[in-house]
Each structure stands twice: as C-alpha cells, then as structure tokens.
Coordinates of C-alpha atoms in Angstrom, one line a residue:
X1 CA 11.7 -15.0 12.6
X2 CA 9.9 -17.4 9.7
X3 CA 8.0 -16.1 7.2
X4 CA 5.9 -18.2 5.0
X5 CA 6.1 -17.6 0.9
X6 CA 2.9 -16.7 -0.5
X7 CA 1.3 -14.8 -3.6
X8 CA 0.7 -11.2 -3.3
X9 CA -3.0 -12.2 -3.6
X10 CA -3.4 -15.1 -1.4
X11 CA -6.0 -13.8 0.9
X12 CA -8.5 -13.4 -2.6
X13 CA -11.0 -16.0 -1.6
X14 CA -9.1 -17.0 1.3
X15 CA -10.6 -19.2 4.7
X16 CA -9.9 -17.5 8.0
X17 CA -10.3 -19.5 11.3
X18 CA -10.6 -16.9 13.9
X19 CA -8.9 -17.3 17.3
X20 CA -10.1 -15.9 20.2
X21 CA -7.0 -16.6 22.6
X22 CA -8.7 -16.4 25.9
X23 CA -10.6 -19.2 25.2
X24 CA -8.8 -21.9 23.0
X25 CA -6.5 -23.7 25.2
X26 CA -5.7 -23.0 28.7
X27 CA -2.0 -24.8 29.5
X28 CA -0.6 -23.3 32.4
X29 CA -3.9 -23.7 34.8
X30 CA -4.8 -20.3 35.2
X31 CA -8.3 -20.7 33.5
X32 CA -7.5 -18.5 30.9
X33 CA -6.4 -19.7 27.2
X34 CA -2.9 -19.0 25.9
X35 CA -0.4 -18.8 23.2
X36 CA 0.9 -21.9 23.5
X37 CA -2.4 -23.3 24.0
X38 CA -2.9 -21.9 20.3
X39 CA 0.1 -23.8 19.0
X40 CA -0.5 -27.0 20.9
X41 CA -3.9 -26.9 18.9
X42 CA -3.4 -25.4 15.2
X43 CA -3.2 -29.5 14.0
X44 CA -6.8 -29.2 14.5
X45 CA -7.0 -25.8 12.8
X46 CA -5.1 -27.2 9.9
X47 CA -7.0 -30.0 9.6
X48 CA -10.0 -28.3 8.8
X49 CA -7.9 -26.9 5.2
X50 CA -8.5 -23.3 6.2
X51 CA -5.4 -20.7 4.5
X52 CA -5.1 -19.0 8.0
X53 CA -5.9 -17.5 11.5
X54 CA -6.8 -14.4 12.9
X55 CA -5.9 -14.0 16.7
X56 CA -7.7 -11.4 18.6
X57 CA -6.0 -9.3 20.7
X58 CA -3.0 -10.6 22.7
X59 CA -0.9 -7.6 23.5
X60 CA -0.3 -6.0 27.5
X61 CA -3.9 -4.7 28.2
X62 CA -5.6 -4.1 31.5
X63 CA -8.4 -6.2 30.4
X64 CA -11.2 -4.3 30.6
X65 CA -12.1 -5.1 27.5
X66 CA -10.9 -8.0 27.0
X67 CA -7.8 -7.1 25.4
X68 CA -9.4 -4.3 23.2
X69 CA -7.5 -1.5 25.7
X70 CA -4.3 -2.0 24.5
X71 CA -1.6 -0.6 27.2
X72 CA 1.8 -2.2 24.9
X73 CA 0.9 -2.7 21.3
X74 CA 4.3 -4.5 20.7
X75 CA 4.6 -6.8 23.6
X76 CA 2.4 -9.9 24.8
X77 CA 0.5 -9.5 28.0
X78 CA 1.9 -12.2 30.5
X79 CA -1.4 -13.4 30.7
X80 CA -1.7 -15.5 27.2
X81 CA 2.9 -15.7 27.4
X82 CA 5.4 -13.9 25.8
X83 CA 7.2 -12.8 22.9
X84 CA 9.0 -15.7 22.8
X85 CA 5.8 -18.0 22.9
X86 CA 4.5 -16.2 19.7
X87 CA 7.7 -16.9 17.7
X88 CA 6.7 -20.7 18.4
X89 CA 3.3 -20.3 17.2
X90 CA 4.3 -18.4 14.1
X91 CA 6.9 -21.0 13.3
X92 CA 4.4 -24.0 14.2
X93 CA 2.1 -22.1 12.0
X94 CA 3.8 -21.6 8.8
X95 CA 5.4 -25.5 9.4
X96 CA 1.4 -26.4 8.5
X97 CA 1.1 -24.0 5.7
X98 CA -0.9 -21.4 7.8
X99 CA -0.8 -17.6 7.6
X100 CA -1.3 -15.7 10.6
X101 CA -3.4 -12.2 11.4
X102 CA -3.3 -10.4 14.2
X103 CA -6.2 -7.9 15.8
X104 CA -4.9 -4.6 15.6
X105 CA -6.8 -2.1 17.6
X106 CA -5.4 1.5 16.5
X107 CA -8.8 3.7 16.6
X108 CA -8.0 3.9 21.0
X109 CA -5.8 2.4 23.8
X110 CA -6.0 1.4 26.8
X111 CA -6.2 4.9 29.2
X112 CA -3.3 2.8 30.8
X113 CA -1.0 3.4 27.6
X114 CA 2.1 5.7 28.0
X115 CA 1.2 7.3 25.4
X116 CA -2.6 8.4 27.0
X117 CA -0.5 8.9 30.3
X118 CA 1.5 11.5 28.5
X119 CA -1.6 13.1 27.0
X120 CA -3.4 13.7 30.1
X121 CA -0.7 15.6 31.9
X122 CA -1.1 18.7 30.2
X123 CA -2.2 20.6 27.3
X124 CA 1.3 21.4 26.2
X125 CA 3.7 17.8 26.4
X126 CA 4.7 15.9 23.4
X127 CA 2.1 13.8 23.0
X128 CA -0.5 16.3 24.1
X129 CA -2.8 16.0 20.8
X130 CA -2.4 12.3 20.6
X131 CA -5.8 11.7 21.5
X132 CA -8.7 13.7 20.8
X133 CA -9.2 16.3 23.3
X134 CA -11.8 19.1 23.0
X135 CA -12.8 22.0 25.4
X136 CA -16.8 21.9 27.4
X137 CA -19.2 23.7 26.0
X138 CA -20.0 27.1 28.2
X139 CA -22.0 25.2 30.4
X140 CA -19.4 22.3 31.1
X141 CA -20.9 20.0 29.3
X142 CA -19.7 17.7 26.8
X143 CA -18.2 19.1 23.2
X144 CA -20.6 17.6 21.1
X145 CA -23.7 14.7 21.0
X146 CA -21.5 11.8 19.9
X147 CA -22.4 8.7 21.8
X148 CA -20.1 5.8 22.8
X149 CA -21.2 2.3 21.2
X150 CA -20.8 1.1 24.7
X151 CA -23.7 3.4 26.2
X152 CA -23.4 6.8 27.7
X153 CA -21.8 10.2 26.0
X154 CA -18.6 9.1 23.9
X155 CA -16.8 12.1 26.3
X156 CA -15.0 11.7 29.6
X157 CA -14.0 14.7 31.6
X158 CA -10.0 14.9 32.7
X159 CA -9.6 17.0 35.4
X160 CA -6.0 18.0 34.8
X161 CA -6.3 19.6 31.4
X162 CA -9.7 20.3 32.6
X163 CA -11.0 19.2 29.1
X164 CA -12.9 16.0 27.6
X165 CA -11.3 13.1 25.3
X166 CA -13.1 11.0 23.3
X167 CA -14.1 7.5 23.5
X168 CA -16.0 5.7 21.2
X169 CA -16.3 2.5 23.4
X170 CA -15.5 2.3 27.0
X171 CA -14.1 5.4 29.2
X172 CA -11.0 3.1 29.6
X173 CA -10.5 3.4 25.9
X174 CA -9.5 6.8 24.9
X175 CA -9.5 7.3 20.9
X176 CA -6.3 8.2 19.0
X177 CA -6.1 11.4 16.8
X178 CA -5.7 10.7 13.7
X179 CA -5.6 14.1 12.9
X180 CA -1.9 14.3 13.8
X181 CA 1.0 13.0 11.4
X182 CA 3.0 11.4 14.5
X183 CA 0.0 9.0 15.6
X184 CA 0.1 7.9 11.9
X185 CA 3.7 7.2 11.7
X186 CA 3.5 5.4 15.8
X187 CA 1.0 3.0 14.4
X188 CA 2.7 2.4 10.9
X189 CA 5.5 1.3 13.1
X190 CA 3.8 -1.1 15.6
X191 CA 2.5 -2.7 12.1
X192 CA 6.1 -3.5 10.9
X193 CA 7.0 -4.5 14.2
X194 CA 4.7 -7.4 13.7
X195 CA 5.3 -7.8 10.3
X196 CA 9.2 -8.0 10.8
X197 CA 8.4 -10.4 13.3
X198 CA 6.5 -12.8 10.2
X199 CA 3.2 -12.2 10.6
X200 CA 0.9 -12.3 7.6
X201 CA -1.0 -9.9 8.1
X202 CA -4.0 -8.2 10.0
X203 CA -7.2 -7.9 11.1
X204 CA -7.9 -4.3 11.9
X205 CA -10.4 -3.6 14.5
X206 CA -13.4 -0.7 14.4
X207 CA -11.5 0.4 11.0
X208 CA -13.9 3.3 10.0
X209 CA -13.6 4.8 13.3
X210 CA -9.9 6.0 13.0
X211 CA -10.6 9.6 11.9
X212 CA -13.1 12.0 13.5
X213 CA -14.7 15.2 12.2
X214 CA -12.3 17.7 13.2
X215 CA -14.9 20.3 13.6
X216 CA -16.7 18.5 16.2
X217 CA -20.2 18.5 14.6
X218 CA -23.2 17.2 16.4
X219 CA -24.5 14.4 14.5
X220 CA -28.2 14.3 13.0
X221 CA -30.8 12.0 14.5
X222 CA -31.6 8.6 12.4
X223 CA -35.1 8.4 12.0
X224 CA -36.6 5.4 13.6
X225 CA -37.4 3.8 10.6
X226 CA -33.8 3.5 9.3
X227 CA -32.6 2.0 12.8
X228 CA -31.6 -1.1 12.6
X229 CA -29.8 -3.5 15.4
X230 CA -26.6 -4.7 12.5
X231 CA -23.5 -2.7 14.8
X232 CA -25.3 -1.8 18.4
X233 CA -28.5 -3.4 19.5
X234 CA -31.7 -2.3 19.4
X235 CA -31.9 -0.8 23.0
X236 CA -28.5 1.3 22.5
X237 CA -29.2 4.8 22.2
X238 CA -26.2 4.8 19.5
X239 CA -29.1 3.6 16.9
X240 CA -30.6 6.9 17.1
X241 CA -28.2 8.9 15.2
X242 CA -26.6 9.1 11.7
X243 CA -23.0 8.8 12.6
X244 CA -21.8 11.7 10.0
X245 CA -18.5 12.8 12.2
X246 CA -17.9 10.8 14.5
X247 CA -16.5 8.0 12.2
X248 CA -16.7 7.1 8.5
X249 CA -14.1 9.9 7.9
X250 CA -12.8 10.3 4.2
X251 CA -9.2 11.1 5.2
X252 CA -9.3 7.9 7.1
X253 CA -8.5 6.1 3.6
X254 CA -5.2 8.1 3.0
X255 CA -4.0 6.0 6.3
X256 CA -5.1 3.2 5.0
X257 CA -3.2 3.5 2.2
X258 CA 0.2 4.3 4.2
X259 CA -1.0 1.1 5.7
X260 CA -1.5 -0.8 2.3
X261 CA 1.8 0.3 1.1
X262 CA 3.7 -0.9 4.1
X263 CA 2.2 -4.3 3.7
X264 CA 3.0 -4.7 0.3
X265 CA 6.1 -5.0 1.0
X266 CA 5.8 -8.0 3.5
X267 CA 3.3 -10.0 0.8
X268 CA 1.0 -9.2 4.5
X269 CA -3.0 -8.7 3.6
X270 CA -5.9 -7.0 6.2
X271 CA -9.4 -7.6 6.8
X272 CA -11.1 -4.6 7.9
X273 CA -13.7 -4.2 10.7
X274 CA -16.4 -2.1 9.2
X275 CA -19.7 -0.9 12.0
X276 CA -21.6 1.0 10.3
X277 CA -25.3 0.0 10.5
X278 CA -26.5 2.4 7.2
X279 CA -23.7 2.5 4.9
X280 CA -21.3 -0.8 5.6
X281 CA -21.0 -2.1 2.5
X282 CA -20.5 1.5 0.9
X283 CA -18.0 2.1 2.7
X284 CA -16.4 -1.5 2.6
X285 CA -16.6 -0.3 -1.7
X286 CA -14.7 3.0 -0.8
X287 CA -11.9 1.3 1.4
X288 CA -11.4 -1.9 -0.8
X289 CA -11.4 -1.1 -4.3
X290 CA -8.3 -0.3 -6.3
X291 CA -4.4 -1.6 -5.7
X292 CA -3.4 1.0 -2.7
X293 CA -6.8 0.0 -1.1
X294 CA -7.2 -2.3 2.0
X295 CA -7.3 -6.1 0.5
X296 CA -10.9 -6.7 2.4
X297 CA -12.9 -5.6 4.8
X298 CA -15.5 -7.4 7.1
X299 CA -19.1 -7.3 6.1
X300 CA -21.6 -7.2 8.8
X301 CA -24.8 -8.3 6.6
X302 CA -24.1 -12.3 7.6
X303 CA -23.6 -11.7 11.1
X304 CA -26.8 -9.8 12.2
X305 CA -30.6 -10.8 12.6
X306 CA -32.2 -13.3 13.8
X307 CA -34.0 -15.0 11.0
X308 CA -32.0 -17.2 9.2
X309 CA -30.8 -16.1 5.8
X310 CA -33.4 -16.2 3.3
X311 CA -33.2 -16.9 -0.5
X312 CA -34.3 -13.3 -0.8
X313 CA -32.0 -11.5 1.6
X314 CA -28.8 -13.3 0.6
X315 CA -29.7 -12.3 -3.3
X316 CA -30.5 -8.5 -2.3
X317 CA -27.1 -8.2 -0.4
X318 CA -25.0 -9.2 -3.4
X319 CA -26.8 -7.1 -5.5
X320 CA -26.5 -4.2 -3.4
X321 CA -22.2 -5.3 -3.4
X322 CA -22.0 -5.2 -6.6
X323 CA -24.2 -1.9 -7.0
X324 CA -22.2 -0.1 -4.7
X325 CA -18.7 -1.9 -4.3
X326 CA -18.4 -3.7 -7.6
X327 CA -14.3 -3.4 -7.1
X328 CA -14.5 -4.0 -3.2
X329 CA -13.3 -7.5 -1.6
X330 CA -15.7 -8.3 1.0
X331 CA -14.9 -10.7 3.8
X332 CA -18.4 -12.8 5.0
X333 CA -18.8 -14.6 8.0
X334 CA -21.6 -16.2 9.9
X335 CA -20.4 -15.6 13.4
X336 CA -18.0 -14.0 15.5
X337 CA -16.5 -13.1 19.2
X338 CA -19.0 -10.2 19.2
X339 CA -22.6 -12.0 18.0
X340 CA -24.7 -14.6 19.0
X341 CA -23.6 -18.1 17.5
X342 CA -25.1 -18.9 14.1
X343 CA -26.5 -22.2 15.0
X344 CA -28.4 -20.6 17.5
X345 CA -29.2 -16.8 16.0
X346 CA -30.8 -18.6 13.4
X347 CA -32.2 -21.8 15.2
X348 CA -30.5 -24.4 12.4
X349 CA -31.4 -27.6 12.6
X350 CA -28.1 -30.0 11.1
X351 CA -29.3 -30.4 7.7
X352 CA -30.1 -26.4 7.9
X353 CA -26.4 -25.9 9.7
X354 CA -24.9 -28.1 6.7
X355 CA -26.3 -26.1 3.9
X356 CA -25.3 -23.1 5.2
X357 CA -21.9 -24.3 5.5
X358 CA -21.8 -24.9 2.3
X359 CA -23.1 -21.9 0.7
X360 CA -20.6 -19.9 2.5
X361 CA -17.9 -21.3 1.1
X362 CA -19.6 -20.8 -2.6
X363 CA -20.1 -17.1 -2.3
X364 CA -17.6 -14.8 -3.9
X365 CA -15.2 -12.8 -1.2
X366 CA -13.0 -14.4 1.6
X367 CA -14.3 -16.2 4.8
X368 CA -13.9 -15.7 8.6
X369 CA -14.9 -19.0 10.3
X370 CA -15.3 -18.6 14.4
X371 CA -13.4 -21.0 17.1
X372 CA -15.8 -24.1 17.6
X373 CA -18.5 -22.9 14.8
X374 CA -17.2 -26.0 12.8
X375 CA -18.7 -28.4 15.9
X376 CA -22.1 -26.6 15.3
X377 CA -21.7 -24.6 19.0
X378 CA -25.0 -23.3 20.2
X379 CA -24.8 -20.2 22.2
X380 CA -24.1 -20.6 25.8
X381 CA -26.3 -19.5 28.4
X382 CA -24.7 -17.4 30.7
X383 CA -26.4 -16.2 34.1
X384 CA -25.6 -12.6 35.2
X385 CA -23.0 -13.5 38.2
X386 CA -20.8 -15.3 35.9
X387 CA -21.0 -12.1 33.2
X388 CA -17.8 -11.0 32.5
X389 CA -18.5 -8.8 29.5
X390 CA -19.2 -4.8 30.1
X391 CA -21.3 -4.5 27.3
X392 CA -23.2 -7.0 28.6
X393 CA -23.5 -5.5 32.2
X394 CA -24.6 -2.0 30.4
X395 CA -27.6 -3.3 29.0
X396 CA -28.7 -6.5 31.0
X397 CA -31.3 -8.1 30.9
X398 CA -32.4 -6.8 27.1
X399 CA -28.8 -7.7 25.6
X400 CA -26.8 -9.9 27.6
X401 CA -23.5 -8.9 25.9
X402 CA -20.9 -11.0 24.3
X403 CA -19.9 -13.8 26.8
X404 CA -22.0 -16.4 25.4
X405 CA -20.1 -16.8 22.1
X406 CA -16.8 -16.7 23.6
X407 CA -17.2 -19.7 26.4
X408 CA -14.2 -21.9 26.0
X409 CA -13.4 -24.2 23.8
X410 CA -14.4 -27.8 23.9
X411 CA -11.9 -30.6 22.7
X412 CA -12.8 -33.6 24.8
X413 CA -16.1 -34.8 25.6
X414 CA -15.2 -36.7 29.4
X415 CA -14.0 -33.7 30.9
X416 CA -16.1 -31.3 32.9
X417 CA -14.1 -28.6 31.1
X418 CA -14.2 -30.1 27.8
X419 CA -10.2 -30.5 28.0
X420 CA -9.7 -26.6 28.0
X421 CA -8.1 -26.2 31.6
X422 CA -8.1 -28.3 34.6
X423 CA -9.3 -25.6 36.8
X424 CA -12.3 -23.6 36.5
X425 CA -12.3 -21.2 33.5
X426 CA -13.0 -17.6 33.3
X427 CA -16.1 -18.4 31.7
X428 CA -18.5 -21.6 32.3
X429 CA -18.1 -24.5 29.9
X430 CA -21.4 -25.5 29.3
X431 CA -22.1 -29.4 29.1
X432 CA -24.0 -29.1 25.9
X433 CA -20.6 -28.5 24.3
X434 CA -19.1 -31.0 25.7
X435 CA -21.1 -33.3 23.8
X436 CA -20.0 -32.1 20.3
X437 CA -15.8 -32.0 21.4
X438 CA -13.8 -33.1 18.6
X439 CA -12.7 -36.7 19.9
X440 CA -16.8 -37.2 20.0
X441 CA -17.7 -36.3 17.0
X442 CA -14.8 -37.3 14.9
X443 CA -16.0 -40.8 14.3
X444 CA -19.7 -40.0 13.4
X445 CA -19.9 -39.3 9.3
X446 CA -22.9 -36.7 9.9
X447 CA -21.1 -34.7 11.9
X448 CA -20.5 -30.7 11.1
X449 CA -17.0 -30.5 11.3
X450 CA -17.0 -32.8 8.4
X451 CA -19.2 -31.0 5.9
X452 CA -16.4 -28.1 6.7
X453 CA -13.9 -29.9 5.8
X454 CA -15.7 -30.7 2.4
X455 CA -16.7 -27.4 2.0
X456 CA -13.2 -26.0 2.0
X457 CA -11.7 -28.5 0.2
X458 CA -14.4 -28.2 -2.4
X459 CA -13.5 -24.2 -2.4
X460 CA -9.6 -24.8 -2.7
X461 CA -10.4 -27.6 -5.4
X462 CA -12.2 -24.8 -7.3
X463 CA -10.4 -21.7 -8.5
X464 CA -13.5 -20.1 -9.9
X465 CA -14.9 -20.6 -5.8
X466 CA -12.5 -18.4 -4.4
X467 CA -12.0 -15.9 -7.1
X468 CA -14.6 -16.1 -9.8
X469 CA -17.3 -13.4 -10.8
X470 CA -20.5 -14.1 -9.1
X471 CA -23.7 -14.1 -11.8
X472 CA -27.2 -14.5 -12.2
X473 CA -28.2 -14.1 -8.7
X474 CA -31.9 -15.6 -8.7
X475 CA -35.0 -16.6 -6.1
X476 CA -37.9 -18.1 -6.3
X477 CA -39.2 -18.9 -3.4
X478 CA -36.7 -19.8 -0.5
X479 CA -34.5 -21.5 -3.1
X480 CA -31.5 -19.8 -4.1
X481 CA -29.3 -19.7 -7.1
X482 CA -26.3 -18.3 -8.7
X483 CA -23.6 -19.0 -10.8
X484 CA -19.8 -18.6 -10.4
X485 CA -17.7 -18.1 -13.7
X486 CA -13.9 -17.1 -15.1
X487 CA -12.3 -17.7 -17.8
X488 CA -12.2 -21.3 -17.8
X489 CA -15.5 -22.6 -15.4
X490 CA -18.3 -22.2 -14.7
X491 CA -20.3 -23.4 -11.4
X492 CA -23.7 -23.1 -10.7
X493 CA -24.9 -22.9 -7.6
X494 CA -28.4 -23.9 -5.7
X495 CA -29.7 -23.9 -2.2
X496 CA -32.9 -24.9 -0.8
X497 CA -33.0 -23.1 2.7
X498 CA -36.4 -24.5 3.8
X499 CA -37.6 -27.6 4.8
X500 CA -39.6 -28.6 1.8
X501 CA -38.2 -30.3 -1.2
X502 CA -37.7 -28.2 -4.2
X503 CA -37.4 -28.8 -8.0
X504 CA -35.3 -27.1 -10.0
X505 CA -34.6 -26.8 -14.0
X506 CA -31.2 -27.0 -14.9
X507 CA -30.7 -27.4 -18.3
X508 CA -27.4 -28.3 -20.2
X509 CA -24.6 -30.5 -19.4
X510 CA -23.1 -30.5 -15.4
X511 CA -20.9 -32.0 -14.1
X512 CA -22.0 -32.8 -10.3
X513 CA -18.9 -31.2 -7.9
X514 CA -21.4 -32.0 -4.7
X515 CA -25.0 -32.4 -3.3
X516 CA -27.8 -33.4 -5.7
X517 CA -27.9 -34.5 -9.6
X518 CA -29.4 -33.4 -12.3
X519 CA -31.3 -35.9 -14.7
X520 CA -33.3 -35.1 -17.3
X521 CA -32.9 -31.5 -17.0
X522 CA -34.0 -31.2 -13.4
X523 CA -31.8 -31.4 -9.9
X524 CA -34.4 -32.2 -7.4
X525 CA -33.7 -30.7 -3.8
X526 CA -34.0 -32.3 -0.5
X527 CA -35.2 -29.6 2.1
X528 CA -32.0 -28.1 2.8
X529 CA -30.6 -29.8 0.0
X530 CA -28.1 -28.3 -2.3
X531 CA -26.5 -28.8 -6.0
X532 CA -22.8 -27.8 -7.0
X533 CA -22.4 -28.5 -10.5
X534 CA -19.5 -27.7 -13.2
X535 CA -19.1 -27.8 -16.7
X536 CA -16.0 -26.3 -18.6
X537 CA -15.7 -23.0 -20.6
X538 CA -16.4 -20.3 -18.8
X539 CA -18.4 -17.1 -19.6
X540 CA -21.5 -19.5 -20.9
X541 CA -24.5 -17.6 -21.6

C-alpha cells in the first residue's frame, strides 16, 4: 500500500479532477474505460496542477446504474480490473503528487448485495432491518408518499416478507437503514478498507439521504412557486414536494461524525453530495462547520440552470454561504457526470469559457473540475437508441438523462474514437470532440486547457486563493467583483461576464497577478475580460 504525506487540511482550497472510469481510457478493447486506463493517463491529469482525483464508482455492481448499485463495496468489478490494478493507480498516483477519492455510495446497494439478499428472505434473519422495510397501508398500498428521484413511488413491494423497502432512486437500489447501529459500523468498515488500502479520501454520494424519518411521515407538497429544476428536473414529479422525511435527517450528522473521526486518523478528507433543491447550502452549513464535521460538501448552485452565471447570481449565492454556512467548506463546480456540460448549459463562447475558468479558481471553497471540461467539451448529442442512461429513458424526450456528459474521452484527434478504445464504445464519440483532443490543441496558445493550467497555478501560487476570507462581494451591472484577504494579502478580484467592455475604478496600488491593468486608477475590461491584482498587507480597509 502507498500512502502520500499530506497536511491534515490539504483539501482547504483544494482542485479535484473528477474521473468518471467508464469513460477515460478503454485498454483491454472492451469499449468500456478501465483502471489502468486511469493510470496510463494521470500524466495528463497531473499536468493540469490539480491536488487530486475523484473516481466514481468502480466496485462489483450489476450496472444498472452505472456503478451506483453497489453489489461488493470492497472489491473492483472485473469490468474496469481488479484490486490489484488499483494498487497501480494509487501508487502511480501519489509518484505525481496526486491524492485520490473514491465515490462511496452508502445511502443503498445494489438489490444484488448479500447483504439486501439477506434482508429479503424474511422478517426475522440477521440482517433483516438492514434496509428500510415498512408494512402497506390497509389497502396495500405503499407506506407513505415519498417519491423516488428516479420517477415513480420511492417503495417496491417484496413478496416474501410481503412488505415494501425503500428506494430513493431506482428499484434496483434498495436504501440502507441507517437507523440500525450494525449498518453504521458495516460502512465505517468498508471506509477503512479503502483507507488502509491508501486512499485519500472520499467523495460520498446522495450524502443527506442516509437517514430517513423513522416514523414514515408523508411529506408536504412544495408549492409551485418554490420548485425549482437544481436536484431533479422540472418534469420529475419529485419537485412537487418538500422533502421533510425522506432525507435531510438530523441524526444523519452523528454518522458523519463517526465517519469524520475515522478519517482523521488516515490525514483522508470527503466531499459530500448534497440534493436538496430548497435547503442545499443550509444543510451543506450544518454538515461542514466545526472540527468533527465533514471537510466539504458539494454545492449544487454552479451546476444548475441554463443561463450562464450572472454578476448578480454569483454575488447572491455567496452572500446567502456566508448568511447561512459562514463555518461550512463548500466544494463548487461547473459541471459534472450528472448535468449538462457547462460550455454548452450556458452557451460560452472561448473568451466567455476562459473567464469562467478563471473565476472558479478565485472563489473561496475547493473545486471539482469534470473529465474533458478542461478541452471546452460541448455536450454530446445522443439519439434515443444509443441511450444508455435510465434516468434518461424515464423521462425522454423532455430530459434526455445523463449520457451526454459522460461520452468518452477524447485524447487524439485522427482517431474515429478519439484514442479511447479501438472498438466501438459504450457510448458514441462524437467528432466535434475529436477536434479539441489534447495532441490538437496542445500546440495552439488560445486553447482552454491552457487558461486551466494558469488558473491553477495562479490558485496554488496564491495562498489567500485557496484559503482566504472572501470580501466585499459587489455588482454593477454584469461585472463582478470581490476581494480575497488573510493575514498577509490581499487580492481583488473582477469579471466582466458580458460581451461589452467595462470600466472599472480601482484605486490604490496593485500589483497585476493576471488579466487587465490598472492605470490611473482604472482597469479597463475587455468583454469577458478579467483583472487579478495583489498588493501586500492584508485586512486593508
């Protein structure tokens, strides 16, 4: 086993480069990416000066959700290799200086787990109030009106203990019961198992959904004007209720600290998942803040909506974080394996994609960056016979699910399959990506993957980028500016996310760190120009 030395509070500002391993690198022909596809590749992951990876889910699943249904929580499906192969790509990891995360699912398994085997056989076995089971109502239906996030009542009727379990996703994914100590103490141990094995952490999946409402209460309706599409989209039934009980319970952070104290001992950080369309970044304040806390958790504010980010938006979001998690450690990111790529959610032209780059890597938290974001992927287009995503199928046409951000991908620009398998992969590589594969862009100066190299670099250069308070949050207009500070710096920060030149008055002495000048007490903005400028002594003003 290797483990990597690191500072109890190395993920504080950290850059994540999330892996999804189905589609990275394909090296054994089957179409389908792998661990040492991951390994053979982390050079390029290095080279972009991010602190570490997150790897979705790996472990023996069934698949029906994509390694979300996990059937062996300590074992490697012998679809992306073995044990053996993740060893490598630890040790190949920490030889470049980079920390690893795994997904851990614990809210559900797979339906194939022993453990849900066990469950189902009767009401009185071992493992019999593992999962959450729950008794019809008189009339045989379900126990309650919690939906499933996947569509359709979050209940599935087992005929052999003639009772329901719940599912907060697909039927295949029967939730755990928190409820009960041994569950707890099961997962506690699959998260050394990983830890012993050097990993540096985790990124823990659907991590407000762990604990239920033992009661079983019906949740309230949302009313229409509070429904919004951030966790479930807009034509998901899910949207039309306040989920009181069937998540987002408060026991859920005594776990977490169980969880936080285990990982202490390893030097290992999390990033939480956090869907919760009315209260996310509450709850991200509630599970973050304080020493026994989770280090971070995953906002969702970034990764929803259409519109690009405004001046205003960004502004009322971090004023909102530091109304209602001013302790909490938020983790941002632009896009994901779940949403539509930013480049086209938001419709960015390159200036626009540039900006963006670098204001994410100036705001205060840590920073997921998705697998082939830093070539400026647009979403792919996928037609409904090659969908391979259930969500998808559930609510075709309307939403047409998740496969377009996770197409394969793209490192050479002469090959059909953009140098990701020699056979066909699981999902099409579209041509369009082809064109942006790393040995095409490398030589061209404008390129996006080199404004993310900067962009790190200028965070890691920069103390006060990664760790500093956040300040004087202004707008005017669609330009943006704040201020990051500590002790000894101070870096002020301005965006112009529109198309029209801006001027701005900047008075005192600066130091530029990148983007525009000031002279004479002015920077003046290109449209979708930027200014990040220094001066010493921190806490000015």
């Amino acid at each position: 086993m290797t483990f990597l030395e690191k500072s109890p509070d190395w993920w504080r500002g950290a850059v994540i480069y999330q892996i999804y391993p189905r589609s990275f690198q394909d090296t054994n022909g089957d179409g389908v990416g792998d661990l040492p596809g991951i390994t053979r590749r982390l050079d390029h992951v290095a080279g972009l000066g991010v602190d570490a990876i997150w790897i979705s889910p790996f472990f023996t699943s069934p698949m029906k959700d994509f390694g979300y249904d996990v059937s062996d929580y300590c074992d490697v499906d012998p679809l992306f290799g073995s044990l053996a192969d993740f060893d490598a790509l630890i040790a190949r990891a920490h030889d470049l200086g980079l920390k690893v995360l795994i997904d851990l699912v614990l809210s559900h398994t797979s339906d194939a787990h022993p453990w849900f085997q066990e469950s189902r056989q009767s009401r009185t076995n071992p493992k019999a109030d593992w999962y959450v089971w729950a008794a019809p109502k008189p009339d045989g239906t379900a126990p309650n009106n919690w939906l499933s996030i996947f569509g359709g009542p979050a209940w599935a009727w087992d005929a052999r203990r003639e009772q329901y379990y719940l599912h907060n996703f697909l039927t295949a994914q029967p939730d755990l019961n928190f409820h009960c100590a041994a569950v707890q103490e099961a997962l506690l141990e699959v998260a050394k198992f990983w830890l012993d094995r050097g990993v540096d952490g985790f990124r823990l999946d659907t991590i407000n959904f762990y604990m239920h409402d033992a009661a079983l209460r019906d949740n309230p309706p949302l009313p229409v004007e509070e429904r919004n599409d951030q966790t479930a989209p807009k034509v998901n039934p899910y949207n039309h209720q306040r989920h009181l009980y069937d998540k987002n319970h408060p026991q859920n952070i005594v776990f977490l600290r169980k969880l936080r104290k285990l990982m202490d001992g390893y030097k290992a950080a999390a990033v939480g998942e956090i869907g919760d369309s009315q209260r996310g970044l509450e709850i991200l304040g509630e599970y973050t803040s304080g020493p026994d806390a989770m280090q971070m958790s995953y906002a969702f504010e970034l990764l929803s909506g259409h519109a690009a980010l405004s001046a205003g938006y960004i502004a009322e979001v971090f004023r909102k974080v530091e109304r209602v998690a001013p302790e909490g450690w938020a983790c941002w990111a632009y896009s994901n394996h779940d949403v539509v790529r930013h480049i086209s959610r938001w419709s960015l032209c390159d200036a626009a994609a540039r900006c963006y780059t670098t204001l994410l890597m100036c705001l205060k938290g840590s920073v997921c960056l998705y697998q082939g974001e830093e070539l400026g992927l647009p979403e792919a287009e996928i037609g409904y016979e090659d969908l391979q995503d259930p969500y998808g199928k559930e609510f075709w046409p309307e939403f047409k699910g998740r496969d377009g951000c996770r197409t394969p991908m793209v490192w050479q620009g002469n090959d059909p399959q953009g140098g990701f398998s020699t056979v066909k992969p699981w999902l099409p590589v579209p041509a369009a990506h082809c064109a942006r594969a790393p040995d095409v862009v490398e030589g061209d100066p404008g390129a996006l993957i080199h404004q993310y190299r900067k962009a790190i670099a200028l965070r890691h250069a920069h103390p006060v980028l990664q760790k500093g308070a956040m300040v004087g949050i202004e707008t005017e207009g669609d330009l943006l500016r704040f201020t990051r500070r500590n002790d000894e710096n101070e870096v002020l920060c301005l965006f112009n996310l529109t198309d029209n030149p801006a001027t701005v008055i900047c008075a005192g002495e600066w130091h530029v760190l990148d983007g525009a000048a000031p002279a004479g007490g002015l920077v003046a903005l290109s449209g979708w120009g930027y200014a990040i400028l220094s001066r010493t002594g921190g806490r000015h003003g």
